[in-house]
mmCIF file of C-alpha atoms and ligand atoms in Angstrom:
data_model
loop_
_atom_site.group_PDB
_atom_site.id
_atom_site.type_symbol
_atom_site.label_atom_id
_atom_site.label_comp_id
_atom_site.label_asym_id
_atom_site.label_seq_id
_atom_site.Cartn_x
_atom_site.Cartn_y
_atom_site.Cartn_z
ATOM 1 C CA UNK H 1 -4.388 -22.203 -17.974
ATOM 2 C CA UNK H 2 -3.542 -22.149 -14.360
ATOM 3 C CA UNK H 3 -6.175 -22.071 -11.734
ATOM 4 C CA UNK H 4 -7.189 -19.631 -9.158
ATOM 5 C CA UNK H 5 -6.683 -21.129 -5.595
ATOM 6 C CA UNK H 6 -9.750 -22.204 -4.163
ATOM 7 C CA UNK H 7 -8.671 -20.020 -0.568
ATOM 8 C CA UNK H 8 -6.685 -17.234 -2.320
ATOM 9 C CA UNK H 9 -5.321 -15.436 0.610
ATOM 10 C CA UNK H 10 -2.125 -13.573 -0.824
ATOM 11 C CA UNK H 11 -0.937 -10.325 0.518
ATOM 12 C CA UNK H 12 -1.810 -8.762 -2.904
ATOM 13 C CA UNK H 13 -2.591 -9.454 -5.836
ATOM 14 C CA UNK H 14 -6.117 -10.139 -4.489
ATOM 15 C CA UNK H 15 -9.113 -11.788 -6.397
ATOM 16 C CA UNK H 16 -10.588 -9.247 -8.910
ATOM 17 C CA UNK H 17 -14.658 -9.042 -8.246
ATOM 18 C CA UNK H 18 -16.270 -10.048 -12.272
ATOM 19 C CA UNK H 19 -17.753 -6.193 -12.239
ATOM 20 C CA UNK H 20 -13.868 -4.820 -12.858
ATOM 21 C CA UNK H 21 -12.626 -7.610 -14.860
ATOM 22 C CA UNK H 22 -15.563 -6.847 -17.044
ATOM 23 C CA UNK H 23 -15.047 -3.112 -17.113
ATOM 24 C CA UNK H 24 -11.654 -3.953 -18.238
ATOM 25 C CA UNK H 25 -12.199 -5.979 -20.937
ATOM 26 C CA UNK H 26 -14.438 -3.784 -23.368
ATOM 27 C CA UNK H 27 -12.930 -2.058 -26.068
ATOM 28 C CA UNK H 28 -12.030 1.972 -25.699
ATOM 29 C CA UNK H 29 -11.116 4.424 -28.149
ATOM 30 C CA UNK H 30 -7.454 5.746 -28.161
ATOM 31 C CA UNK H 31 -7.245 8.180 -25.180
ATOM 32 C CA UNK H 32 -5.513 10.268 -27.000
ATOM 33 C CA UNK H 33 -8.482 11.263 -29.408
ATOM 34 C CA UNK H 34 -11.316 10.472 -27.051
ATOM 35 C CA UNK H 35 -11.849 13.395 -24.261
ATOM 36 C CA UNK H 36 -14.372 10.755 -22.689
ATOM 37 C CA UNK H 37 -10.709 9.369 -21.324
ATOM 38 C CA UNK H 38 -10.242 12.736 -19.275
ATOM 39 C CA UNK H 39 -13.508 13.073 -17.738
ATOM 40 C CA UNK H 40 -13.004 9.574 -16.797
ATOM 41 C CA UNK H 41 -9.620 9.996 -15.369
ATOM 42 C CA UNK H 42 -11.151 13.133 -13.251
ATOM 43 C CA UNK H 43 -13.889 11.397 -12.405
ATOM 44 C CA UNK H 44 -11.602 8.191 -10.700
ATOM 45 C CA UNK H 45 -9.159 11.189 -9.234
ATOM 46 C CA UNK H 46 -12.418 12.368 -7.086
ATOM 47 C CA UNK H 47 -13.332 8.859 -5.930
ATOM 48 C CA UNK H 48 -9.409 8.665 -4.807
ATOM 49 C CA UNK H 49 -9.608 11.645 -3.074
ATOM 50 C CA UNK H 50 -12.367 10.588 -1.293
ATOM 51 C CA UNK H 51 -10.927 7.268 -0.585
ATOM 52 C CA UNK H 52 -7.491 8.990 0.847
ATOM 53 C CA UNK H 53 -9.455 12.174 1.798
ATOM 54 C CA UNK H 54 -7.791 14.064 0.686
ATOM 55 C CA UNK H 55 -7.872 17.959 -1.238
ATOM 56 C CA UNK H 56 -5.298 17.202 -3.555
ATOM 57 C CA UNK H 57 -6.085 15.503 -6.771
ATOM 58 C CA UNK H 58 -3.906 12.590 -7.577
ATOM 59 C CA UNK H 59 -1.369 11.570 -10.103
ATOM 60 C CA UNK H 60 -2.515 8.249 -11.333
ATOM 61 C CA UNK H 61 0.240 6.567 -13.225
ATOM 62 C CA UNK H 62 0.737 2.968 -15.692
ATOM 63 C CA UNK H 63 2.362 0.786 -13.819
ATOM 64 C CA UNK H 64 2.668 -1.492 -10.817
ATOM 65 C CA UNK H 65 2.864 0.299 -7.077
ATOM 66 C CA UNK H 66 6.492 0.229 -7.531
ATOM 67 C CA UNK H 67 6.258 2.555 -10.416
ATOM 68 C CA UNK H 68 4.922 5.390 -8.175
ATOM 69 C CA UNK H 69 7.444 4.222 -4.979
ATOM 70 C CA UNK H 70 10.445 5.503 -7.275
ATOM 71 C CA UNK H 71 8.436 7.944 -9.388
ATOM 72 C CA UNK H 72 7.572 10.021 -6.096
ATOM 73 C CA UNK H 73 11.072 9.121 -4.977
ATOM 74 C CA UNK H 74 12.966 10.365 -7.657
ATOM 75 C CA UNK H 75 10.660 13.143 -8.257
ATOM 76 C CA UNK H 76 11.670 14.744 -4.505
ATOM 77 C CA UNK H 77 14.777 14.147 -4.047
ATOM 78 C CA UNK H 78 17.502 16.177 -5.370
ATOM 79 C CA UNK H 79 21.521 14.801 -4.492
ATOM 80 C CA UNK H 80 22.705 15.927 -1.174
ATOM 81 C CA UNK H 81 19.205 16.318 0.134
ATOM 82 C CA UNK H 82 18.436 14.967 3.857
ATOM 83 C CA UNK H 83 16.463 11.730 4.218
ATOM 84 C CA UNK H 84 15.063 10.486 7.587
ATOM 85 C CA UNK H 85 13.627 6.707 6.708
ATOM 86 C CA UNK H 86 11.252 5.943 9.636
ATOM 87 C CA UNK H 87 11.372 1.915 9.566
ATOM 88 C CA UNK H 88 9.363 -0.723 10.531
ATOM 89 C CA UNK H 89 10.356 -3.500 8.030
ATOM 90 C CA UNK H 90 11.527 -4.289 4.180
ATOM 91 C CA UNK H 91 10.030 -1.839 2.495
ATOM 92 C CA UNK H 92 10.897 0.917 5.207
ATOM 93 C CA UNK H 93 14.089 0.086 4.694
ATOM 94 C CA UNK H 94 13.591 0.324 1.095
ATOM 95 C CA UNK H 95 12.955 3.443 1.326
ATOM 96 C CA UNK H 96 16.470 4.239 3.021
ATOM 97 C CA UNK H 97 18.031 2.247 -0.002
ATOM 98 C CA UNK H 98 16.426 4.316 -2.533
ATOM 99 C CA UNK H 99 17.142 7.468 -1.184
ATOM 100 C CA UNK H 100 20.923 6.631 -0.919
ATOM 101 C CA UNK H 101 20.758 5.746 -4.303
ATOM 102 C CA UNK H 102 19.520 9.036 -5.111
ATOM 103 C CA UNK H 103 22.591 10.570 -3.735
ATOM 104 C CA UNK H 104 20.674 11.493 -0.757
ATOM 105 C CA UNK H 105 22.186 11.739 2.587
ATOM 106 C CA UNK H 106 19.791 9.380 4.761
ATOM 107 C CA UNK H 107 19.111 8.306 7.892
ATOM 108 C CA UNK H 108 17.432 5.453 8.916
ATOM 109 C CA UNK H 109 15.600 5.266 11.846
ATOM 110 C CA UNK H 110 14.682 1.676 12.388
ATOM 111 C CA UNK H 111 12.397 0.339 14.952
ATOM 112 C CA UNK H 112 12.828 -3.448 14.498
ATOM 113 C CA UNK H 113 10.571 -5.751 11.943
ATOM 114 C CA UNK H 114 8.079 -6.324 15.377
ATOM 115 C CA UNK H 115 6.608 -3.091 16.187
ATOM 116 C CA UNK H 116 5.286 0.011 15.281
ATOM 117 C CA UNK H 117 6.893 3.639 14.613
ATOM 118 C CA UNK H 118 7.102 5.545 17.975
ATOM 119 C CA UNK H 119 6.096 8.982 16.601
ATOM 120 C CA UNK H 120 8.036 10.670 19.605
ATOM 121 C CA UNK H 121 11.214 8.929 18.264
ATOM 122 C CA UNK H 122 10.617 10.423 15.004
ATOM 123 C CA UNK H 123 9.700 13.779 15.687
ATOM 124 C CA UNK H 124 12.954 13.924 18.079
ATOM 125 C CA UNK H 125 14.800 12.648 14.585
ATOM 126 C CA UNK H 126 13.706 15.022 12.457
ATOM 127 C CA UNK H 127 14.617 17.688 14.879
ATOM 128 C CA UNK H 128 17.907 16.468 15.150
ATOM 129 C CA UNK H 129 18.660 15.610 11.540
ATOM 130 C CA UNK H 130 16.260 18.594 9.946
ATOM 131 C CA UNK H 131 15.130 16.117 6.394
ATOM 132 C CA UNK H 132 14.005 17.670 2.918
ATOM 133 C CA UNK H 133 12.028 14.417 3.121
ATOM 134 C CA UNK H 134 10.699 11.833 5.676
ATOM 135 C CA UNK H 135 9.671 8.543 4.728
ATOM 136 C CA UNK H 136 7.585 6.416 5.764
ATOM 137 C CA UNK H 137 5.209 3.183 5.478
ATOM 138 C CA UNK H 138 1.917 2.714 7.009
ATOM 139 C CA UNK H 139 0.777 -1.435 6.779
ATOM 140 C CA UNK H 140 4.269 -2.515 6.630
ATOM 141 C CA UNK H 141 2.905 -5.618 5.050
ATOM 142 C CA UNK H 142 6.332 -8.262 4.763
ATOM 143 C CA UNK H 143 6.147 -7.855 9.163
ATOM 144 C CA UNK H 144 2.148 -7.248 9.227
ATOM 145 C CA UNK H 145 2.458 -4.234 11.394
ATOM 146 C CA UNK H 146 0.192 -1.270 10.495
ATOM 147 C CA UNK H 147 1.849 1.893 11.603
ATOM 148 C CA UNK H 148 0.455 4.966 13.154
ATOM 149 C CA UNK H 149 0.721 7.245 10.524
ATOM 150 C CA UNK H 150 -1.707 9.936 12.060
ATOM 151 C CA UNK H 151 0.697 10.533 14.830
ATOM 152 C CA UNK H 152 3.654 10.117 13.473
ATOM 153 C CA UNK H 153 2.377 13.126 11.067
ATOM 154 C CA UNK H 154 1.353 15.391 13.465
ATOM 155 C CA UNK H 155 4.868 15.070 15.581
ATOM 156 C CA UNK H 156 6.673 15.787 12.384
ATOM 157 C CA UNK H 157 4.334 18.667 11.188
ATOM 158 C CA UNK H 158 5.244 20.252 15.028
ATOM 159 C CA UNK H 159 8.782 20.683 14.000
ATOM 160 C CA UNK H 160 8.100 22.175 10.434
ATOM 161 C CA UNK H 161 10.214 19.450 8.342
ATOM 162 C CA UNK H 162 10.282 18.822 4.868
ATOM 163 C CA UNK H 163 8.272 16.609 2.390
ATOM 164 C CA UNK H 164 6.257 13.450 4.468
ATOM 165 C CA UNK H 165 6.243 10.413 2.224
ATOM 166 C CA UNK H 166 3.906 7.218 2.821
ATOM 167 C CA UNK H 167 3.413 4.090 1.305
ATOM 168 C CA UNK H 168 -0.314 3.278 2.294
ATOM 169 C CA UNK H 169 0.028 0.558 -1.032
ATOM 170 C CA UNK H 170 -1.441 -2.148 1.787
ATOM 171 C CA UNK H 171 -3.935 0.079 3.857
ATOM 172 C CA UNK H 172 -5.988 2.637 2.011
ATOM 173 C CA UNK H 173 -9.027 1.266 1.692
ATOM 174 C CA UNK H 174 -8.896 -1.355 4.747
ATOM 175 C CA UNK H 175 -7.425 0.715 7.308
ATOM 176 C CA UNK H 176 -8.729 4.005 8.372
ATOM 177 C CA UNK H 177 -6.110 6.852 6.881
ATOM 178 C CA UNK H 178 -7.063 10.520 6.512
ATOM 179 C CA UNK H 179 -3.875 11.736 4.103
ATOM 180 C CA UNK H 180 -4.597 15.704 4.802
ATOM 181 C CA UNK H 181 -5.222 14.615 8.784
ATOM 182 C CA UNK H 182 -1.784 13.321 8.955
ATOM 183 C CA UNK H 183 -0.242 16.130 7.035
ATOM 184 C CA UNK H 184 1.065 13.607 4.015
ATOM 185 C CA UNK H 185 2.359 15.346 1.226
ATOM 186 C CA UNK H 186 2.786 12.375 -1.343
ATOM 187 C CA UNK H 187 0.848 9.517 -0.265
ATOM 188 C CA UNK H 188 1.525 6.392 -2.162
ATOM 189 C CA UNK H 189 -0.900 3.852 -3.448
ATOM 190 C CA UNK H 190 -1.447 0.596 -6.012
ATOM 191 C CA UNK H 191 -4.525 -0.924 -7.203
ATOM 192 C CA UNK H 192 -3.776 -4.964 -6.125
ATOM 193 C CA UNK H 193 -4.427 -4.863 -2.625
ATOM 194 C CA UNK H 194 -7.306 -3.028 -0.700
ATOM 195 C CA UNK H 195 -8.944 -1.786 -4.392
ATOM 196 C CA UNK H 196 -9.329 -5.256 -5.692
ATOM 197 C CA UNK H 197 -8.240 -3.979 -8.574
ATOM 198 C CA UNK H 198 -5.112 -5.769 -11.024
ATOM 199 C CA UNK H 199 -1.511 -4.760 -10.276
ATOM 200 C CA UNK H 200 -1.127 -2.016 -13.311
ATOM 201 C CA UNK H 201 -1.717 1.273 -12.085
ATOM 202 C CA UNK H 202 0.310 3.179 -9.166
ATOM 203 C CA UNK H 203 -1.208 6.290 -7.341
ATOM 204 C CA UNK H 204 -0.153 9.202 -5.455
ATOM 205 C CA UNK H 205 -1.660 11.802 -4.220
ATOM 206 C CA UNK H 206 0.696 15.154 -3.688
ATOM 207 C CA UNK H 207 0.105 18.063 -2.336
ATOM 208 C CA UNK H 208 0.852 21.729 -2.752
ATOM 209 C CA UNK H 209 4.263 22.058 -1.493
ATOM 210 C CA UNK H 210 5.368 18.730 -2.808
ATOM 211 C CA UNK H 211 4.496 19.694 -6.403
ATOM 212 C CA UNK H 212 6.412 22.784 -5.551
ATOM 213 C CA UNK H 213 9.802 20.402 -5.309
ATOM 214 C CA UNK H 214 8.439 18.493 -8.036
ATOM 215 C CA UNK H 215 9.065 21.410 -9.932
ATOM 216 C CA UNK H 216 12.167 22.579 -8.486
ATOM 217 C CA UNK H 217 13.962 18.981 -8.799
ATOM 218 C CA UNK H 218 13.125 18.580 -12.552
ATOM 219 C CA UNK H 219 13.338 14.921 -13.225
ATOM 220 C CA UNK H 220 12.576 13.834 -16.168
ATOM 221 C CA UNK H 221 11.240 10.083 -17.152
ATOM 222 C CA UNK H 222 8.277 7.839 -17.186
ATOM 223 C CA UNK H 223 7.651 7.819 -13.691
ATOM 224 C CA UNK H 224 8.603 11.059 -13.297
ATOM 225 C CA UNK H 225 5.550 12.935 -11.814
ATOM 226 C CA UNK H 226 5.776 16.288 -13.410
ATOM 227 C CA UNK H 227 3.830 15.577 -16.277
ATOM 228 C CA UNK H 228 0.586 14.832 -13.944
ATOM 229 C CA UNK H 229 0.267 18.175 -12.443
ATOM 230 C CA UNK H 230 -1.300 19.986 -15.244
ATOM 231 C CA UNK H 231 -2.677 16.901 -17.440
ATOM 232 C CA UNK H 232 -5.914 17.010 -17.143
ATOM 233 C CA UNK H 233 -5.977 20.493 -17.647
ATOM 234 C CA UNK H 234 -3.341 20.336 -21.026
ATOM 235 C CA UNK H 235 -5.366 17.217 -22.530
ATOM 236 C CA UNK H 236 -1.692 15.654 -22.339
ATOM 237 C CA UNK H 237 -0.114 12.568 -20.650
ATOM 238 C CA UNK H 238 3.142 11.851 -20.936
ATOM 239 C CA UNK H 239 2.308 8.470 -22.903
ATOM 240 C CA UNK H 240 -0.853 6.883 -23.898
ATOM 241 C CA UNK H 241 -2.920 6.182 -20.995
ATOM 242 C CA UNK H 242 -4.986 2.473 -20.297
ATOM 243 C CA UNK H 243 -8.136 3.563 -20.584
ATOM 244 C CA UNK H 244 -9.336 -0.230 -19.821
ATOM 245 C CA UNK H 245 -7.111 -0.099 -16.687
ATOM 246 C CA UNK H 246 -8.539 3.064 -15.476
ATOM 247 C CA UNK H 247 -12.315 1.794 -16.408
ATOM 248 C CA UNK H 248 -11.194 -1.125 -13.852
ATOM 249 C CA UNK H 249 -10.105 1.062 -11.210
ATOM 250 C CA UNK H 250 -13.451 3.225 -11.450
ATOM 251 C CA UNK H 251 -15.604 0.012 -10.636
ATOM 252 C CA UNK H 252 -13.369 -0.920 -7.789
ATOM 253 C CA UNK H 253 -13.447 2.794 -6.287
ATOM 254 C CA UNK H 254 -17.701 2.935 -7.031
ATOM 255 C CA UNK H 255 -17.861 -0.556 -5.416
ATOM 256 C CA UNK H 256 -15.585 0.619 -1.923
ATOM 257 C CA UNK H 257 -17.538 4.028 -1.546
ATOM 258 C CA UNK H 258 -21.098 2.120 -2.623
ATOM 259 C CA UNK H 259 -19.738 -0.065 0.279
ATOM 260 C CA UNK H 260 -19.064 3.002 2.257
ATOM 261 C CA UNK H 261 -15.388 3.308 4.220
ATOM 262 C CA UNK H 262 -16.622 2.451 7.250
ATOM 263 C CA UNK H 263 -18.158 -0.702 6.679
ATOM 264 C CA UNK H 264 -15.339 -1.502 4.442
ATOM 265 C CA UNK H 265 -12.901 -1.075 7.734
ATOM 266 C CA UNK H 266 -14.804 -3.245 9.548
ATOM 267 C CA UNK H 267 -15.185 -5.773 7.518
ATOM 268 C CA UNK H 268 -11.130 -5.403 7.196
ATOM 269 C CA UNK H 269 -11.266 -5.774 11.338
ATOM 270 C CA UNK H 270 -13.511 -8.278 11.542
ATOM 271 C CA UNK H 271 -11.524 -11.075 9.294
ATOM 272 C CA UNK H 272 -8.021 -9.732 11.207
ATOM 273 C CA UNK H 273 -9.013 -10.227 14.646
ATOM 274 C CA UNK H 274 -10.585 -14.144 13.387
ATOM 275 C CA UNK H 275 -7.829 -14.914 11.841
ATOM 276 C CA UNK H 276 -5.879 -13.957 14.918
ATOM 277 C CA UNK H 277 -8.057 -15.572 17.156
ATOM 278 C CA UNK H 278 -7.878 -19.101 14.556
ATOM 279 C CA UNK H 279 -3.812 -18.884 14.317
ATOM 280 C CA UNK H 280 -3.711 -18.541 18.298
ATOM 281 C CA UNK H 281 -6.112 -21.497 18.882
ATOM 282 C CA UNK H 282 -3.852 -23.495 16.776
ATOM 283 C CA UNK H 283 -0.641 -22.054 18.411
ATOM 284 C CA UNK H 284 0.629 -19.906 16.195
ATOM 285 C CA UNK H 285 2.526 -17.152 17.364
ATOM 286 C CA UNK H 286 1.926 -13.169 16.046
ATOM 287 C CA UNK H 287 5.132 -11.853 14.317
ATOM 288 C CA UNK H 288 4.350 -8.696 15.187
ATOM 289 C CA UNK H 289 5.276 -7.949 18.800
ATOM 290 C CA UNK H 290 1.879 -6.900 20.914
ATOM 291 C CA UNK H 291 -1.381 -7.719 18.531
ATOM 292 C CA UNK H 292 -2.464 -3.998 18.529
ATOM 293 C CA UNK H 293 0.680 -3.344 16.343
ATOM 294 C CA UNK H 294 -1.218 -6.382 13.455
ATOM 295 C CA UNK H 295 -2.559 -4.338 10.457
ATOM 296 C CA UNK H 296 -6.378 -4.836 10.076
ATOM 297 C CA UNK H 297 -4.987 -6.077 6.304
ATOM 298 C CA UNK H 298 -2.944 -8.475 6.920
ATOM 299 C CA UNK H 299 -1.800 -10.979 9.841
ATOM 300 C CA UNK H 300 1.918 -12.172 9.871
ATOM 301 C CA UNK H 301 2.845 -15.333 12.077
ATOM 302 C CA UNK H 302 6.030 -16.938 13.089
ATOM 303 C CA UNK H 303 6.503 -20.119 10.810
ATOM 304 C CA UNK H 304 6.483 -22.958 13.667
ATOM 305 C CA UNK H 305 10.008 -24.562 14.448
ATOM 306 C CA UNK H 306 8.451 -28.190 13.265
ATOM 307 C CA UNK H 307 7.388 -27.030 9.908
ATOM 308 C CA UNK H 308 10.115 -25.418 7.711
ATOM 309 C CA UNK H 309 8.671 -23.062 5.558
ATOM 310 C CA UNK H 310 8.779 -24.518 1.451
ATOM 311 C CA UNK H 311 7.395 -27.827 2.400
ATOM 312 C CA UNK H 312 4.397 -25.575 4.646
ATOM 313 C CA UNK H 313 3.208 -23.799 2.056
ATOM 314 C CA UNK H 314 3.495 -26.570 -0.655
ATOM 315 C CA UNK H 315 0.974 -28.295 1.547
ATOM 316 C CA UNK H 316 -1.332 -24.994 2.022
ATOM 317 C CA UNK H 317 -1.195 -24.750 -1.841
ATOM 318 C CA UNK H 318 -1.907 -28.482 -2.441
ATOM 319 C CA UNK H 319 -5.071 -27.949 -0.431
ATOM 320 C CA UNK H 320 -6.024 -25.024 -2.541
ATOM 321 C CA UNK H 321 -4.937 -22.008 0.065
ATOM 322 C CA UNK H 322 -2.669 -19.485 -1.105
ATOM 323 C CA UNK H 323 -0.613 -17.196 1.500
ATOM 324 C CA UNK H 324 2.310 -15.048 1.252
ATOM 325 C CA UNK H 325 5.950 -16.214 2.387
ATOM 326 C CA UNK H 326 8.650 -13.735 2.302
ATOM 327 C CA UNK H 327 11.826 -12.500 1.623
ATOM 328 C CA UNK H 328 15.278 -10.304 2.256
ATOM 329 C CA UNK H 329 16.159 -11.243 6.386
ATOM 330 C CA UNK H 330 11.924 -12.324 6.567
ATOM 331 C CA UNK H 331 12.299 -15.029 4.568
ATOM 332 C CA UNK H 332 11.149 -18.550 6.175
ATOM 333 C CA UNK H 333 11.006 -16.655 9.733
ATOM 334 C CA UNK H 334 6.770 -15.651 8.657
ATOM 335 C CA UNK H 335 4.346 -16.077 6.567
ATOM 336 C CA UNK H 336 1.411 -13.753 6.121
ATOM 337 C CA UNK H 337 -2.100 -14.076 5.415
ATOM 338 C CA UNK H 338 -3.861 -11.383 3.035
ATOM 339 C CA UNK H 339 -7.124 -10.399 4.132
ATOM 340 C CA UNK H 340 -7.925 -7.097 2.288
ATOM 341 C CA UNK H 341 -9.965 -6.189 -0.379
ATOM 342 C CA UNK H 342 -12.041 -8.813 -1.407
ATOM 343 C CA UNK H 343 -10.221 -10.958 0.942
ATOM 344 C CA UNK H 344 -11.392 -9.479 3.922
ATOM 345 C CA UNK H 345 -13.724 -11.736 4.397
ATOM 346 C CA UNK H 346 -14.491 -13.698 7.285
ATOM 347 C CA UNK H 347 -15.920 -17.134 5.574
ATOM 348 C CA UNK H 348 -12.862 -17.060 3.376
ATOM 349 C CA UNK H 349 -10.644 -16.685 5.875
ATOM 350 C CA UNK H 350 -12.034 -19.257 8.304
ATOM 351 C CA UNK H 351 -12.213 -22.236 5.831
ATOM 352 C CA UNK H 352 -8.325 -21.386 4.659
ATOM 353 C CA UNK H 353 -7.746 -21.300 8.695
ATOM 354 C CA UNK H 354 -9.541 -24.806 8.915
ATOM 355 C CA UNK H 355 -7.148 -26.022 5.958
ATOM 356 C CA UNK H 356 -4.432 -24.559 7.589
ATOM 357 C CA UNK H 357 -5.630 -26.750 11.362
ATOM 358 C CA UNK H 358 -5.498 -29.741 9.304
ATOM 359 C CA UNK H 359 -1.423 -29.251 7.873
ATOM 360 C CA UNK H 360 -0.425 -28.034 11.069
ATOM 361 C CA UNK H 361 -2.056 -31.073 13.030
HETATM 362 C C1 PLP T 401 2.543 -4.612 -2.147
HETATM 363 C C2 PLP T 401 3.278 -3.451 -1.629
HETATM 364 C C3 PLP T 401 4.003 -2.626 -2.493
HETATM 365 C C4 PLP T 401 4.164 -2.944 -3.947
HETATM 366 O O1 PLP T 401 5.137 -3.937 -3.987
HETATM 367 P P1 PLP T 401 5.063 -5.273 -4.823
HETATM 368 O O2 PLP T 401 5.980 -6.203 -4.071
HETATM 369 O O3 PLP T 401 5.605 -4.943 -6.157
HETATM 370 O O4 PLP T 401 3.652 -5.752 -4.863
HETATM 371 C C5 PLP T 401 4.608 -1.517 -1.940
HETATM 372 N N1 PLP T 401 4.522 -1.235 -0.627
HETATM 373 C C6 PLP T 401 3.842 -2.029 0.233
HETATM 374 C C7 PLP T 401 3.803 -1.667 1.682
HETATM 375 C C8 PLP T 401 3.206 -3.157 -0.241
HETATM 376 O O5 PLP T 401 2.538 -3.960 0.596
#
């Protein structure tokens, strides 16, 4: 059996608190006999909305967070529609990617992996361009830039465009986001980072007018969305649900809210701006361009020119800490450290950053 790092610090999965692993491993009828399953699964859609607050009940889905970044996707987006990708990083551009695949005739508005959306930029866009949909992320987690989502809403909601799309999979939770506030119509979600929870359930909340195209574009398959607008009400999902997943996710919401948001956000601030302060005294440098663009959830820094990145983190791993390296054009250029969740939390991240002080000596 492997072992759990000693200073797990990963960008998601995070460490599961024994209260949800224990939830999870009881034994549940079938939920498709049981009606305990869909008082349960209304129960967990309130604590959500609270947790986004949000009006709009959502769609909580079996799979990873990728399961609800192409559900939503492919659930909105009809061929020849107009997509304006607002980018800040991999899985901005992701989003760009998708959409093309779709059929979709994108643009993507990218503003560099080291800084933040300039919500004037994209309102002037989506003027320009007039999208069915505009996509975007909020803690654009691979650069460790947490986007201002809020405005960037608000500037698109002043020229009346289509559908607004975030992934918030790395903020909600840690980061202050108010999903009605910011005029989000599918707001995107997974259970591995800021809910502590294991990486099997995706989430998205959708509004009115985005069930409305939901309807209109028809797609059919299992991560098609459709068959979560009227579930609860029917007594039907579209397969048979994981009752022990969504008993998980329950105890993680009831042990955020018991925690209250607030509190939770600050203790998400609190281990950021240490760990900032740590990687500066030992000379690291932000990857993120100005440190007011670093998301609360998770600091990225340059990997130093002396100390290539495999043979870094196989000595951060010998030593028991666990960080994230990364990928596509990112990887070997940073490496970021996951404080959200359980994670975000300052002892934890100070004795990785002492373990860290010794490798880089
Ligand atoms: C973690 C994450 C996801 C889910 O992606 P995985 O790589 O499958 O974990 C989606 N969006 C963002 C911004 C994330 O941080």
């Amino acid at each position: 059996m492997t072992e759990q790092y000693r200073f797990p610090l990963v960008p998601g999965p995070v460490r599961v608190p024994e209260q949800v692993l224990a939830a999870r491993g009881r034994d549940y009828p079938s939920p498709d006999l049981d009606d305990g399953f869909f008082t349960l699964y209304a129960h967990v859609q309130q604590q959500l909305q609270q947790i986004m607050a949000t009006r709009h009940a959502p769609a909580v889905m079996l799979g990873e967070a990728m399961v609800v970044l192409w559900g939503a996707m492919k659930s909105v987006i009809a061929p020849g529609d107009r997509v304006l990708a607002l980018s800040t990083g991999l899985f901005g551009d992701g989003f760009a990617d998708m959409a093309r695949g779709l059929g979709a005739e994108v643009r993507l508005l990218s503003f560099g992996d080291h800084a933040t959306i300039d919500p004037q930029r994209a309102e002037d866009a989506a003027r320009d361009f007039r999208p069915q949909l505009v996509t975007a992320v909020h803690c654009e987690t691979p650069s460790g830039v947490l986007n201002p989502i809020q405005e960037v809403g608000q500037a698109l909601h002043r020229q009346d465009v289509g559908l607004f799309l975030v992934d918030a999979v790395a903020s909600i939770g840690g980061a202050p986001l108010d999903v009605d506030a910011a005029r989000i119509d599918l707001c995107l979600l997974g259970t591995q980072k800021c809910l502590s929870a294991p990486p099997d359930l995706g989430i998205v909340s959708v509004s009115p007018r985005a069930w409305g195209t939901v309807r209109r574009v028809a797609y059919q398959g299992y991560d098609a969305l459709a068959p979560f607008e009227r579930a609860v009400e029917q007594r039907l999902f579209p397969y048979t649900h994981s009752w022990h997943a969504l008993a998980g996710l329950e105890v993680a919401c009831r042990l955020l809210l018991e925690e209250g948001l607030p509190a939770a956000f600050e203790r998400h601030e609190r281990a950021a701006a240490l760990c900032r302060r740590r990687g500066s005294e030992l000379g690291l440098e932000l990857f993120p361009a100005d440190e007011h663009y670093s998301s609360p959830t998770c600091t990225a820094f340059r990997v130093p020119e002396r100390h290539p990145w495999p043979s870094l983190s196989a000595q951060f791993r010998e030593r028991g800490v666990a960080v994230g390296g990364n990928y596509g054009r990112l990887a070997g250029k940073n490496f970021r450290i996951g404080h959200m969740g359980t994670q975000a939390d300052e002892q934890l991240v100070s004795a990785a950053m002492d373990v860290i002080a010794e490798v880089l000596r």
